Amino acid sequence: MSVQNVKSASIELKAAIEELFHSYADCIDNDELEQWPEFFTEECIYKIIARENYARNLLVCVIYCDSKGMLKDRITAHRHANIYEAHTYKHLVSGVRIVGQEGDAYLVRANYAVFQTRQDGITEVYNVGKYVDKVVFVDGEAKFKEKIAVYDTSMIPTLLVTPI
Amino acid sequence: MTKLGVDTMQITWPAEGFTRVPYEVYMDPSVYEQEQLKIYRGPTWNYLALDAELPQNGDYKTTFVGDTPVVVTRDSDGEIRAFVNQCAHRGATVCMDSCGNTKTFTCVYHAWAYDGKGDLKGVPFRNGVEGKGGMPDDFDPAKHSLQKLRIETFCGVIFGSFDPHVGPLQEYLGEKMCGYIQRVFNRPVRVLGYNRQSMNNNWKIYFENVKDSYHASILHTFFTTFGLNRLSQRGGIEMDDTGMHHVSYTYGSSDENEDAYKQANLRSFNSKYKLEDQSMLQGRKEFADGITLAIQSIFPGMVLQQIHNTLAVRQLLPKGPGHCELHWTYFGYADDDNNMTTIRMKQSNLVGPAGFVSLEDGGVGELVQRGIVRDKEKSSFVEMGGITVQSQEFRATETSIRGFWKRYRELMGY
C-alpha cells in the first residue's frame, strides 16, 4: 500500500487504530497497568525520549524497552519495587493519523498531553509530546510493534515511573 | 559592591557542628543568595561540559554556574572558553539555543556581536545615524566583553570558575578524586544523550542524597525485590583531604566475570519476583579494579556515576531555595561496539528520572523539603558511621555528608 492509499485508508482501519490509542491511554489512566504490555506485540520497542535527543539522533531515553519482558518488568517494579508518591494520569490523545506504511506496519502519529494529579490534589501538565508508532494487526487485533513517546516537556518533574 | 542585603541572614550553627544541619539553610532566600556569591561565584570549580560535546571549533553549549546562565564554547583557535550569557550592553542573554555551532553570538535586542572568545566585535550604529547619536568618543569595545570565566579541563571534563584566585583545578579536586575521574575518562568518550529532571527541593538535599550511602539499600528496593542483591559486596567511601568531594564504591563479587553475572542474575529463586528479561543486567566488566558501582561527587554540584555499564555526569543546578534541576549527560566510549551501546541503553533503565534504582532519589528530597517547612530552627541529625569526616571502608555511614557541610560552612562563614 502506498502512502496515497494510506491516506484513503478505510474508515474501519482508522477506527481500529484510533481505538488502540484510546484504549491504551485508558488502560494507563485507569491503573490497569498489568494489561499495559498486552497492547504490544511479542517483539516490540517502547521508548520515552526527550525531543532534544530524538532530534539530534542521540540514543538516551527515559525509558528504553526492547522486549515485552522489559515492559512486564517495568510494571513488576512499579507495583512491587519502586517507591514513589501515589498519583494518577489523564491522557489526552489527539490527532491520531496514519502517515505511512512499512511492510505490514502502519506508521502512526498522535499528540498527547499527560496531566498528573498527586497526593496534594493538584493537577499539573506533566508531560506533553507526540507518539511516533508502528502498529500491526495480529489475528485481526491492532498492536503496537513500536511506540515512541517523544516529549517536548524537556524537564521531567520529580520522577517518572508510570508509562506514558 | 552593594550586597543588596544578602548578608542580613546569619545562621547560628548548632554547637555539635557538621553532624547537625539547621533546616533553615534549605529554605531561607538570603542563604540561597549568599550561596550564589560565596559558593558558585566563590573559590569553587564548577562542572560545565564534556570536551566531547564541543568537538569542532565554533561549537557551543549553554549551561549554568549556580543559577547564572553561561555559554561554553570552543573558539576559532580550538580553545575552550566560557562566559556569562548576558550582553554587556543591557543584560539580555546572547545565546538562546542549548547547543550549536557559530562564529558570533549576537544579542537579539540591539545586535551587539561577540566572538567565540566572548569579545565584543560589533555595535550597530556605534557612530550614530547620519552623524547623529551613537556611542561617546571614548567608547572602547575592548572594555565591553562578555564576563569571562576561568576554564580548566581535566581528562576532557570542563570546569569553570568565577574566582580569579581559586587554585588549579587538579589541586581543588585532589589526587584521589583525580584518580577516580581518570578511571572513568580513561579514553575518548561519546555522548549518548541527555535527561533533565526538576525537583521541588533545595539543591543541597539532593547533593546530600548523592553522598548518602546509608539510604541506598533501604530506599532503593529494586535489586532486593528481584533477588539481585549480593550482600557480600564490599565497598566504602573515599574522600579528598578537605572532605568536600567523595566517591562511594562497591565491588562486584570476587569471582565476577560475565558468566558469574549471568548465573547470579538467574539465581533469583529466593525472591518473590523475577525479571522477565534478564538481558537488562547482562553487562560487561569494564574496569580492571572490579568496582561495579562508583558514585563520585565534586563540590558543589557535579556527580560522576558508573552504575554497572551506565556512565553519566549529573549536573545539579540550584533554581531558588526550594527548587533545583538535575541535568544528566550519558556517555560511552568512542570505541564502543554496537553491542556495548545496546548494553548501555538497556542498563540506562536503572538510572535517570525513571531509573529503577534512582527514581526514588527524585522523590525523597521533596519529602524532606515538605517535612521541615515550619521548623527552621530545628536540625537534621547526621551521625551514622560516627561524627568525623574521613574515608571509611564501609557504607553504613554519613561521613561524606558531614564532609560537605564542613566545607559549606567554611565557605559560607557559618
Coordinates of C-alpha atoms in Angstrom, one line a residue:
Chain A
M1 CA 0.0 0.0 0.0
S2 CA 1.4 3.4 -1.0
V3 CA 1.2 6.5 1.1
Q4 CA -1.6 7.7 -1.2
N5 CA -3.6 4.5 -0.3
V6 CA -2.9 5.1 3.4
K7 CA -4.5 8.5 3.1
S8 CA -7.6 6.8 1.8
A9 CA -7.4 4.0 4.3
S10 CA -10.7 2.6 5.2
I11 CA -12.8 4.0 8.0
E12 CA -12.6 0.6 9.7
L13 CA -8.8 0.7 9.7
K14 CA -8.6 4.2 11.0
A15 CA -11.2 3.4 13.7
A16 CA -9.3 0.3 14.8
I17 CA -6.1 2.2 15.1
E18 CA -7.7 5.1 17.0
E19 CA -9.4 2.6 19.3
L20 CA -6.0 1.1 20.0
F21 CA -4.6 4.6 21.0
H22 CA -7.6 5.4 23.2
S23 CA -7.8 2.1 24.9
Y24 CA -4.1 2.2 25.6
A25 CA -4.4 5.6 27.3
D26 CA -7.5 4.4 29.1
C27 CA -5.6 1.4 30.5
I28 CA -2.9 3.5 32.0
D29 CA -5.2 6.2 33.3
N30 CA -7.4 3.5 35.0
D31 CA -4.3 2.0 36.6
E32 CA -4.8 -1.3 34.8
L33 CA -1.0 -1.5 34.2
E34 CA -0.9 -5.3 34.2
Q35 CA -2.7 -5.1 30.9
W36 CA -0.4 -2.4 29.5
P37 CA 2.2 -4.8 27.9
E38 CA -0.7 -6.6 26.1
F39 CA -1.0 -3.6 23.8
F40 CA 2.3 -4.6 22.3
T41 CA 3.4 -7.3 20.0
E42 CA 5.7 -10.1 21.4
E43 CA 8.7 -8.4 19.8
C44 CA 8.4 -4.7 20.4
I45 CA 10.0 -1.4 21.2
Y46 CA 8.9 1.1 23.8
K47 CA 10.7 4.3 24.4
I48 CA 10.1 7.6 26.2
I49 CA 12.7 10.0 24.7
A50 CA 13.3 13.8 25.0
R51 CA 12.6 15.7 21.9
E52 CA 16.2 17.1 22.2
N53 CA 17.7 13.6 22.0
Y54 CA 15.3 12.5 19.3
A55 CA 16.0 15.5 17.1
R56 CA 19.8 15.0 17.4
N57 CA 19.8 11.3 16.9
L58 CA 21.0 10.8 20.5
L59 CA 20.0 7.4 21.9
V60 CA 19.3 8.2 25.5
C61 CA 15.7 7.6 26.7
V62 CA 14.0 8.0 30.0
I63 CA 12.6 4.5 29.5
Y64 CA 14.1 2.1 26.9
C65 CA 12.5 -1.3 26.4
D66 CA 13.2 -3.6 23.5
S67 CA 11.2 -6.6 24.6
K68 CA 7.8 -7.3 26.0
G69 CA 9.6 -8.8 29.0
M70 CA 11.1 -5.5 29.8
L71 CA 7.6 -3.9 29.7
K72 CA 6.4 -6.5 32.2
D73 CA 9.5 -5.9 34.4
R74 CA 8.6 -2.2 34.4
I75 CA 5.2 -3.0 35.8
T76 CA 6.5 -5.5 38.4
A77 CA 9.0 -2.9 39.6
H78 CA 6.2 -0.2 39.5
R79 CA 4.0 -2.4 41.7
H80 CA 6.5 -4.1 44.0
A81 CA 9.9 -2.5 43.9
N82 CA 9.9 1.2 43.3
I83 CA 8.8 3.8 45.9
Y84 CA 7.0 6.9 44.8
E85 CA 4.2 9.2 45.7
A86 CA 0.8 7.9 44.5
H87 CA -0.5 9.7 41.5
T88 CA -2.9 9.4 38.6
Y89 CA -2.5 10.3 35.0
K90 CA -5.0 11.6 32.5
H91 CA -4.0 11.3 28.9
L92 CA -5.5 13.5 26.2
V93 CA -4.6 11.9 22.9
S94 CA -5.5 13.7 19.7
G95 CA -4.6 13.8 16.0
V96 CA -4.2 10.1 15.5
R97 CA -3.0 9.8 11.9
I98 CA -1.7 7.1 9.7
V99 CA 1.2 8.7 8.0
G100 CA 2.7 5.8 6.1
Q101 CA 3.3 2.1 5.9
E102 CA 6.4 -0.1 6.3
G103 CA 5.9 -3.7 5.4
D104 CA 2.9 -4.9 7.5
A105 CA 3.2 -2.0 9.9
Y106 CA 1.3 1.3 9.8
L107 CA 3.2 4.3 10.8
V108 CA 1.0 6.3 13.1
R109 CA 1.4 9.6 14.8
A110 CA -0.6 11.2 17.6
N111 CA -0.2 14.1 20.0
Y112 CA -0.6 13.5 23.7
A113 CA -0.8 15.5 26.9
V114 CA -0.5 13.8 30.2
F115 CA -1.9 15.5 33.3
Q116 CA -0.7 14.2 36.7
T117 CA -2.6 14.5 39.9
R118 CA -0.5 14.0 43.0
Q119 CA -1.5 13.4 46.7
D120 CA -2.0 17.1 47.3
G121 CA -4.8 17.1 44.8
I122 CA -3.1 19.5 42.4
T123 CA -3.3 18.5 38.7
E124 CA -0.4 19.7 36.5
V125 CA 0.6 19.3 33.0
Y126 CA 3.2 16.5 33.5
N127 CA 4.3 15.6 30.0
V128 CA 3.4 16.7 26.5
G129 CA 4.6 15.2 23.3
K130 CA 3.9 13.0 20.3
Y131 CA 3.7 9.3 19.7
V132 CA 5.7 8.0 16.8
D133 CA 4.4 4.5 16.5
K134 CA 4.3 1.4 14.4
V135 CA 1.0 -0.6 14.5
V136 CA 0.5 -4.1 13.2
F137 CA -2.5 -6.4 13.2
V138 CA -2.1 -9.7 15.0
D139 CA -5.0 -12.1 14.5
G140 CA -7.1 -9.1 13.5
E141 CA -6.2 -7.1 16.6
A142 CA -4.2 -3.8 16.4
K143 CA -1.0 -3.9 18.5
F144 CA 2.0 -1.6 18.9
K145 CA 5.1 -3.0 17.4
E146 CA 6.9 0.2 18.3
K147 CA 5.8 3.0 20.5
I148 CA 8.0 6.0 21.0
A149 CA 6.8 8.9 23.1
V150 CA 8.8 12.0 22.1
Y151 CA 8.3 14.6 24.8
D152 CA 8.5 18.3 24.4
T153 CA 8.4 18.9 28.1
S154 CA 12.2 18.7 28.4
M155 CA 12.1 18.6 32.2
I156 CA 10.7 15.6 34.0
P157 CA 9.1 16.8 37.2
T158 CA 10.4 14.8 40.2
L159 CA 10.4 11.3 38.6
L160 CA 8.8 9.2 36.0
V161 CA 7.5 5.7 37.0
T162 CA 4.2 5.2 35.2
P163 CA 4.4 4.7 31.5
I164 CA 3.1 7.4 29.1
Chain B
M1 CA 29.9 46.1 45.6
T2 CA 26.5 46.5 47.1
K3 CA 25.3 43.3 48.5
L4 CA 21.6 44.3 48.5
G5 CA 21.0 42.9 51.9
V6 CA 22.2 39.4 51.1
D7 CA 24.3 39.3 54.3
T8 CA 21.3 40.0 56.5
M9 CA 20.8 36.3 57.4
Q10 CA 23.3 34.9 59.9
I11 CA 22.9 31.2 60.6
T12 CA 23.7 30.1 64.0
W13 CA 25.0 26.6 63.5
P14 CA 24.3 24.1 66.3
A15 CA 27.2 23.5 68.7
E16 CA 27.5 19.9 67.5
G17 CA 29.0 21.1 64.3
F18 CA 28.7 19.3 61.0
T19 CA 26.7 16.4 62.5
R20 CA 23.8 18.8 62.6
V21 CA 22.2 20.8 59.7
P22 CA 19.9 23.6 60.6
Y23 CA 16.8 23.3 58.4
E24 CA 16.7 27.0 57.6
V25 CA 19.7 26.5 55.2
Y26 CA 17.3 24.7 52.9
M27 CA 14.6 27.4 52.9
D28 CA 15.9 30.8 53.6
P29 CA 16.1 33.0 50.5
S30 CA 19.0 35.0 51.8
V31 CA 21.0 31.8 52.4
Y32 CA 20.3 31.0 48.8
E33 CA 21.6 34.4 47.7
Q34 CA 24.8 34.1 49.7
E35 CA 25.4 30.6 48.3
Q36 CA 25.4 32.1 44.8
L37 CA 28.1 34.6 45.8
K38 CA 30.2 32.6 48.2
I39 CA 30.0 29.1 46.7
Y40 CA 29.1 29.4 43.0
R41 CA 30.9 32.7 42.4
G42 CA 33.4 31.8 45.1
P43 CA 36.5 29.6 45.2
T44 CA 35.0 26.6 43.5
W45 CA 35.4 24.8 40.2
N46 CA 32.1 24.1 38.6
Y47 CA 31.3 21.4 36.0
L48 CA 30.4 22.9 32.7
A49 CA 30.6 20.3 29.9
L50 CA 32.5 17.5 28.4
D51 CA 35.1 18.2 25.8
A52 CA 33.3 15.6 23.7
E53 CA 30.2 17.9 23.5
L54 CA 32.3 20.6 21.7
P55 CA 34.4 18.7 19.1
Q56 CA 34.6 21.4 16.4
N57 CA 35.8 25.0 16.5
G58 CA 32.7 27.2 16.9
D59 CA 30.7 24.5 18.9
Y60 CA 28.9 25.8 21.9
K61 CA 26.5 24.8 24.6
T62 CA 24.6 26.8 27.2
T63 CA 24.7 25.8 30.8
F64 CA 24.8 27.4 34.3
V65 CA 27.1 28.0 37.2
G66 CA 24.7 28.1 40.1
D67 CA 21.8 30.0 38.6
T68 CA 24.0 32.2 36.4
P69 CA 23.5 31.4 32.7
V70 CA 26.8 30.5 31.0
V71 CA 27.9 29.7 27.4
V72 CA 30.8 27.3 26.9
T73 CA 32.5 27.5 23.5
R74 CA 35.3 26.1 21.5
D75 CA 36.6 29.2 19.9
S76 CA 38.1 29.7 16.4
D77 CA 41.6 28.6 17.8
G78 CA 40.2 25.5 19.3
E79 CA 40.4 26.7 22.9
I80 CA 37.6 26.1 25.4
R81 CA 36.1 29.3 26.7
A82 CA 33.1 30.2 28.9
F83 CA 31.4 33.5 29.6
V84 CA 28.2 34.7 31.2
N85 CA 25.3 34.5 28.9
Q86 CA 24.5 38.2 29.4
C87 CA 25.0 41.0 26.9
A88 CA 27.5 43.7 28.1
H89 CA 25.0 46.3 26.9
R90 CA 21.7 45.8 28.7
G91 CA 22.0 42.3 30.1
A92 CA 19.9 40.1 27.7
T93 CA 21.1 36.6 27.0
V94 CA 23.2 36.5 23.9
C95 CA 22.6 32.8 23.2
M96 CA 19.2 31.1 23.2
D97 CA 19.9 27.7 21.9
S98 CA 21.1 24.8 24.1
C99 CA 23.9 24.0 21.7
G100 CA 25.1 24.6 18.2
N101 CA 28.0 26.0 16.1
T102 CA 28.6 29.6 15.4
K103 CA 31.3 32.2 14.8
T104 CA 29.5 35.0 16.6
F105 CA 26.9 35.5 19.3
T106 CA 24.6 38.4 18.5
C107 CA 22.3 39.8 21.1
V108 CA 18.9 40.0 19.5
Y109 CA 18.0 43.1 21.5
H110 CA 20.4 45.6 19.8
A111 CA 22.6 43.2 17.8
W112 CA 25.8 43.7 19.8
A113 CA 28.0 40.9 18.4
Y114 CA 30.6 38.8 20.2
D115 CA 33.1 36.2 19.0
G116 CA 33.6 32.7 20.4
K117 CA 36.0 34.2 23.0
G118 CA 33.3 36.5 24.3
D119 CA 35.0 39.6 22.9
L120 CA 32.8 42.4 21.6
K121 CA 33.2 42.7 17.8
G122 CA 30.4 44.9 16.6
V123 CA 28.0 47.6 17.9
P124 CA 25.3 48.6 15.4
F125 CA 25.0 52.4 15.0
R126 CA 28.2 52.9 17.0
N127 CA 28.7 56.2 15.1
G128 CA 25.0 57.1 15.1
V129 CA 22.9 57.7 12.0
E130 CA 23.8 60.4 9.6
G131 CA 26.2 61.9 12.2
K132 CA 23.7 62.0 15.0
G133 CA 23.7 59.8 18.1
G134 CA 26.0 56.9 18.6
M135 CA 28.4 56.0 21.3
P136 CA 30.6 58.6 23.0
D137 CA 34.1 59.1 21.6
D138 CA 35.7 57.3 24.5
F139 CA 33.7 54.1 23.9
D140 CA 36.2 51.2 23.9
P141 CA 34.8 47.8 22.7
A142 CA 37.7 46.1 24.5
K143 CA 36.1 47.1 27.8
H144 CA 32.7 45.6 27.0
S145 CA 33.5 41.9 26.5
L146 CA 31.1 39.3 28.0
Q147 CA 32.1 38.3 31.5
K148 CA 34.6 35.5 31.2
L149 CA 35.1 32.6 33.5
R150 CA 38.3 30.8 34.2
I151 CA 38.5 27.5 32.5
E152 CA 40.4 24.3 33.3
T153 CA 39.9 20.9 31.8
F154 CA 40.8 17.6 33.3
C155 CA 40.5 14.3 31.3
G156 CA 38.1 16.0 28.9
V157 CA 35.9 17.3 31.7
I158 CA 35.5 21.1 31.5
F159 CA 35.3 23.2 34.7
G160 CA 34.8 26.9 35.1
S161 CA 35.3 29.3 38.0
F162 CA 34.3 32.9 38.7
D163 CA 37.1 33.3 41.2
P164 CA 40.4 34.6 39.8
H165 CA 42.2 33.4 42.9
V166 CA 41.0 29.8 43.2
G167 CA 43.8 27.3 43.0
P168 CA 44.4 25.0 40.0
L169 CA 41.7 22.5 39.2
Q170 CA 43.7 19.4 40.0
E171 CA 44.7 20.8 43.4
Y172 CA 41.0 21.6 44.0
L173 CA 40.0 18.0 43.1
G174 CA 42.8 16.4 45.0
E175 CA 44.9 13.4 44.0
K176 CA 42.3 10.7 44.9
M177 CA 39.4 12.4 43.1
C178 CA 41.5 13.0 40.0
G179 CA 42.3 9.2 40.1
Y180 CA 38.6 8.3 40.0
I181 CA 37.8 10.9 37.2
Q182 CA 40.8 9.5 35.3
R183 CA 39.5 6.0 35.9
V184 CA 36.2 6.7 34.0
F185 CA 37.6 9.2 31.5
N186 CA 40.4 6.8 30.5
R187 CA 39.8 7.2 26.8
P188 CA 37.8 9.4 24.4
V189 CA 34.1 9.3 25.2
R190 CA 31.0 9.6 23.1
V191 CA 27.9 11.5 24.4
L192 CA 24.8 9.3 24.2
G193 CA 22.3 11.9 25.2
Y194 CA 20.6 13.9 28.0
N195 CA 17.9 13.7 30.5
R196 CA 16.6 16.7 32.6
Q197 CA 14.7 16.5 35.8
S198 CA 13.3 19.1 38.1
M199 CA 12.8 18.7 41.8
N200 CA 10.9 20.8 44.3
N201 CA 13.6 20.8 46.9
N202 CA 16.7 22.7 47.8
W203 CA 19.8 21.7 45.8
K204 CA 21.7 20.6 48.9
I205 CA 19.1 18.0 49.8
Y206 CA 19.8 16.2 46.5
F207 CA 23.5 16.5 47.0
E208 CA 23.3 15.1 50.5
N209 CA 21.3 12.2 49.0
V210 CA 24.1 11.5 46.5
K211 CA 26.6 11.5 49.3
D212 CA 24.4 9.3 51.5
S213 CA 25.4 5.7 51.0
Y214 CA 23.3 4.7 54.1
H215 CA 20.0 5.0 52.2
A216 CA 20.9 3.1 49.1
S217 CA 19.9 -0.4 50.2
I218 CA 16.9 0.8 52.2
L219 CA 15.2 3.2 49.8
H220 CA 16.1 1.5 46.5
T221 CA 14.5 -1.9 46.7
F222 CA 14.8 -2.8 43.0
F223 CA 17.7 -5.1 43.5
T224 CA 16.4 -6.8 46.6
T225 CA 12.9 -7.2 45.2
F226 CA 14.2 -9.1 42.2
G227 CA 16.7 -11.0 44.3
L228 CA 19.6 -9.4 42.5
N229 CA 21.4 -8.1 45.6
R230 CA 24.7 -9.6 46.6
L231 CA 25.1 -9.0 50.3
S232 CA 28.7 -10.0 50.1
Q233 CA 29.5 -6.9 48.1
R234 CA 32.4 -4.9 49.5
G235 CA 32.5 -1.2 49.3
G236 CA 33.4 2.1 51.1
I237 CA 33.7 5.8 50.9
E238 CA 36.7 7.8 49.9
M239 CA 37.1 11.5 50.3
D240 CA 39.6 14.1 49.4
D241 CA 41.6 15.9 52.1
T242 CA 39.0 18.6 52.6
G243 CA 36.0 16.2 52.7
M244 CA 34.1 18.2 50.1
H245 CA 34.3 15.6 47.4
H246 CA 33.6 11.9 47.7
V247 CA 33.4 8.6 46.0
S248 CA 31.2 5.8 47.1
Y249 CA 32.2 2.5 45.6
T250 CA 31.1 -1.1 45.5
Y251 CA 32.9 -4.2 44.3
G252 CA 31.2 -6.9 42.4
S253 CA 31.6 -10.4 43.8
S254 CA 35.2 -11.6 43.9
D255 CA 34.7 -14.3 41.2
E256 CA 33.0 -11.9 38.9
N257 CA 33.0 -12.4 35.3
E258 CA 30.2 -12.4 32.7
D259 CA 29.2 -16.0 33.4
A260 CA 29.1 -15.4 37.1
Y261 CA 27.0 -12.3 36.5
K262 CA 24.5 -14.3 34.4
Q263 CA 24.3 -17.1 37.0
A264 CA 23.8 -14.6 39.8
N265 CA 21.0 -12.9 37.8
L266 CA 19.3 -16.2 37.1
R267 CA 19.7 -17.5 40.7
S268 CA 16.8 -15.4 41.9
F269 CA 14.7 -18.2 43.3
N270 CA 14.8 -16.7 46.8
S271 CA 13.0 -13.7 45.6
K272 CA 9.3 -13.5 45.1
Y273 CA 9.7 -11.6 41.8
K274 CA 11.9 -12.4 38.9
L275 CA 12.9 -10.3 35.9
E276 CA 11.2 -11.5 32.7
D277 CA 14.0 -10.1 30.6
Q278 CA 17.4 -10.8 32.2
S279 CA 19.3 -9.1 29.4
M280 CA 18.9 -5.7 31.1
L281 CA 21.6 -6.5 33.6
Q282 CA 23.9 -8.6 31.4
G283 CA 26.8 -6.2 31.1
R284 CA 30.5 -6.3 30.6
K285 CA 33.3 -5.9 33.0
E286 CA 34.7 -2.5 32.1
F287 CA 37.1 -1.7 34.9
A288 CA 40.1 -3.7 36.0
D289 CA 39.6 -2.8 39.7
G290 CA 36.4 -4.8 39.9
I291 CA 34.3 -1.8 41.1
T292 CA 30.8 -2.2 39.6
L293 CA 29.3 0.9 41.1
A294 CA 31.1 4.2 41.8
I295 CA 29.3 7.4 42.6
Q296 CA 31.5 10.4 42.8
S297 CA 30.5 13.9 43.9
I298 CA 32.6 17.0 43.1
F299 CA 31.7 20.1 45.2
P300 CA 29.5 22.0 44.7
G301 CA 27.2 20.2 42.2
M302 CA 28.7 17.5 40.0
V303 CA 28.1 13.8 40.2
L304 CA 30.0 11.3 38.1
Q305 CA 28.5 7.8 38.1
Q306 CA 29.4 4.4 37.0
I307 CA 26.5 2.1 37.7
H308 CA 27.4 -1.2 36.0
N309 CA 27.8 -0.1 32.4
T310 CA 26.0 3.2 32.6
L311 CA 28.3 6.2 32.7
A312 CA 26.9 9.6 33.3
V313 CA 27.6 13.1 34.6
R314 CA 24.8 14.7 36.7
Q315 CA 24.9 18.4 37.0
L316 CA 23.0 19.8 39.9
L317 CA 21.6 23.3 39.4
P318 CA 20.0 25.4 42.1
K319 CA 16.9 27.3 40.9
G320 CA 15.8 29.1 44.0
P321 CA 15.6 28.0 47.7
G322 CA 13.0 25.3 47.1
H323 CA 13.8 24.2 43.6
C324 CA 16.6 22.5 41.7
E325 CA 17.3 20.8 38.4
L326 CA 19.4 17.8 37.5
H327 CA 20.9 17.6 34.0
W328 CA 22.1 14.1 33.1
T329 CA 24.7 13.6 30.4
Y330 CA 25.1 9.9 29.5
F331 CA 28.1 8.7 27.7
G332 CA 30.0 5.7 26.5
Y333 CA 33.4 5.4 24.8
A334 CA 34.2 6.4 21.3
D335 CA 35.4 2.8 20.6
D336 CA 32.3 1.1 21.9
D337 CA 30.9 -1.5 19.5
N338 CA 27.2 -1.6 18.8
N339 CA 26.6 -4.4 21.3
M340 CA 28.2 -2.3 24.0
T341 CA 26.0 0.7 23.2
T342 CA 22.9 -1.6 23.4
I343 CA 24.1 -2.8 26.8
R344 CA 24.5 0.8 28.0
M345 CA 21.0 1.7 26.7
K346 CA 19.4 -1.3 28.4
Q347 CA 21.1 -0.6 31.6
S348 CA 20.2 3.1 31.4
N349 CA 16.8 1.9 32.7
L350 CA 18.5 1.7 36.1
V351 CA 19.3 5.4 36.2
G352 CA 17.8 8.8 35.4
P353 CA 14.4 10.3 36.2
A354 CA 12.7 6.9 35.5
G355 CA 15.6 4.7 36.8
F356 CA 14.8 1.5 38.6
V357 CA 17.4 2.4 41.2
S358 CA 17.4 6.1 41.0
L359 CA 13.9 7.3 40.5
E360 CA 13.3 7.4 44.3
D361 CA 16.1 10.0 44.7
G362 CA 13.9 12.5 42.8
G363 CA 11.1 12.0 45.3
V364 CA 12.8 11.8 48.8
G365 CA 14.2 15.3 48.6
E366 CA 10.7 16.7 48.2
L367 CA 9.6 14.7 51.2
V368 CA 12.3 16.4 53.3
Q369 CA 11.5 19.8 51.9
R370 CA 7.8 19.4 52.8
G371 CA 8.6 17.9 56.2
I372 CA 10.7 20.7 57.5
V373 CA 8.7 23.6 56.3
R374 CA 7.7 25.1 59.7
D375 CA 10.8 24.1 61.7
K376 CA 13.7 26.3 60.5
E377 CA 15.3 26.3 64.0
K378 CA 15.4 22.5 64.1
S379 CA 18.3 20.5 62.7
S380 CA 18.8 17.2 61.0
F381 CA 20.9 14.5 62.7
V382 CA 23.9 13.2 60.7
E383 CA 25.8 10.8 62.9
M384 CA 25.6 7.5 61.0
G385 CA 29.2 6.0 60.9
G386 CA 30.4 8.3 63.6
I387 CA 30.9 12.1 64.0
T388 CA 34.1 12.5 61.9
V389 CA 34.9 13.4 58.3
Q390 CA 37.1 10.6 57.0
S391 CA 37.3 7.9 54.4
Q392 CA 35.7 4.6 55.6
E393 CA 35.7 1.1 54.3
F394 CA 32.0 0.6 54.8
R395 CA 28.9 2.2 53.5
A396 CA 26.6 2.4 56.5
T397 CA 27.8 6.0 57.1
E398 CA 27.1 9.6 56.5
T399 CA 30.7 10.7 56.6
S400 CA 30.7 12.3 53.2
I401 CA 27.6 14.3 54.1
R402 CA 29.5 15.7 57.1
G403 CA 32.4 16.5 54.7
F404 CA 30.0 18.5 52.5
W405 CA 28.8 20.6 55.5
K406 CA 32.3 21.1 56.8
R407 CA 33.3 22.8 53.5
Y408 CA 30.0 24.5 53.1
R409 CA 30.3 26.2 56.5
E410 CA 33.9 27.3 55.8
L411 CA 32.8 29.0 52.5
M412 CA 29.6 30.5 53.9
G413 CA 31.2 31.7 57.1
Y414 CA 28.7 29.9 59.4

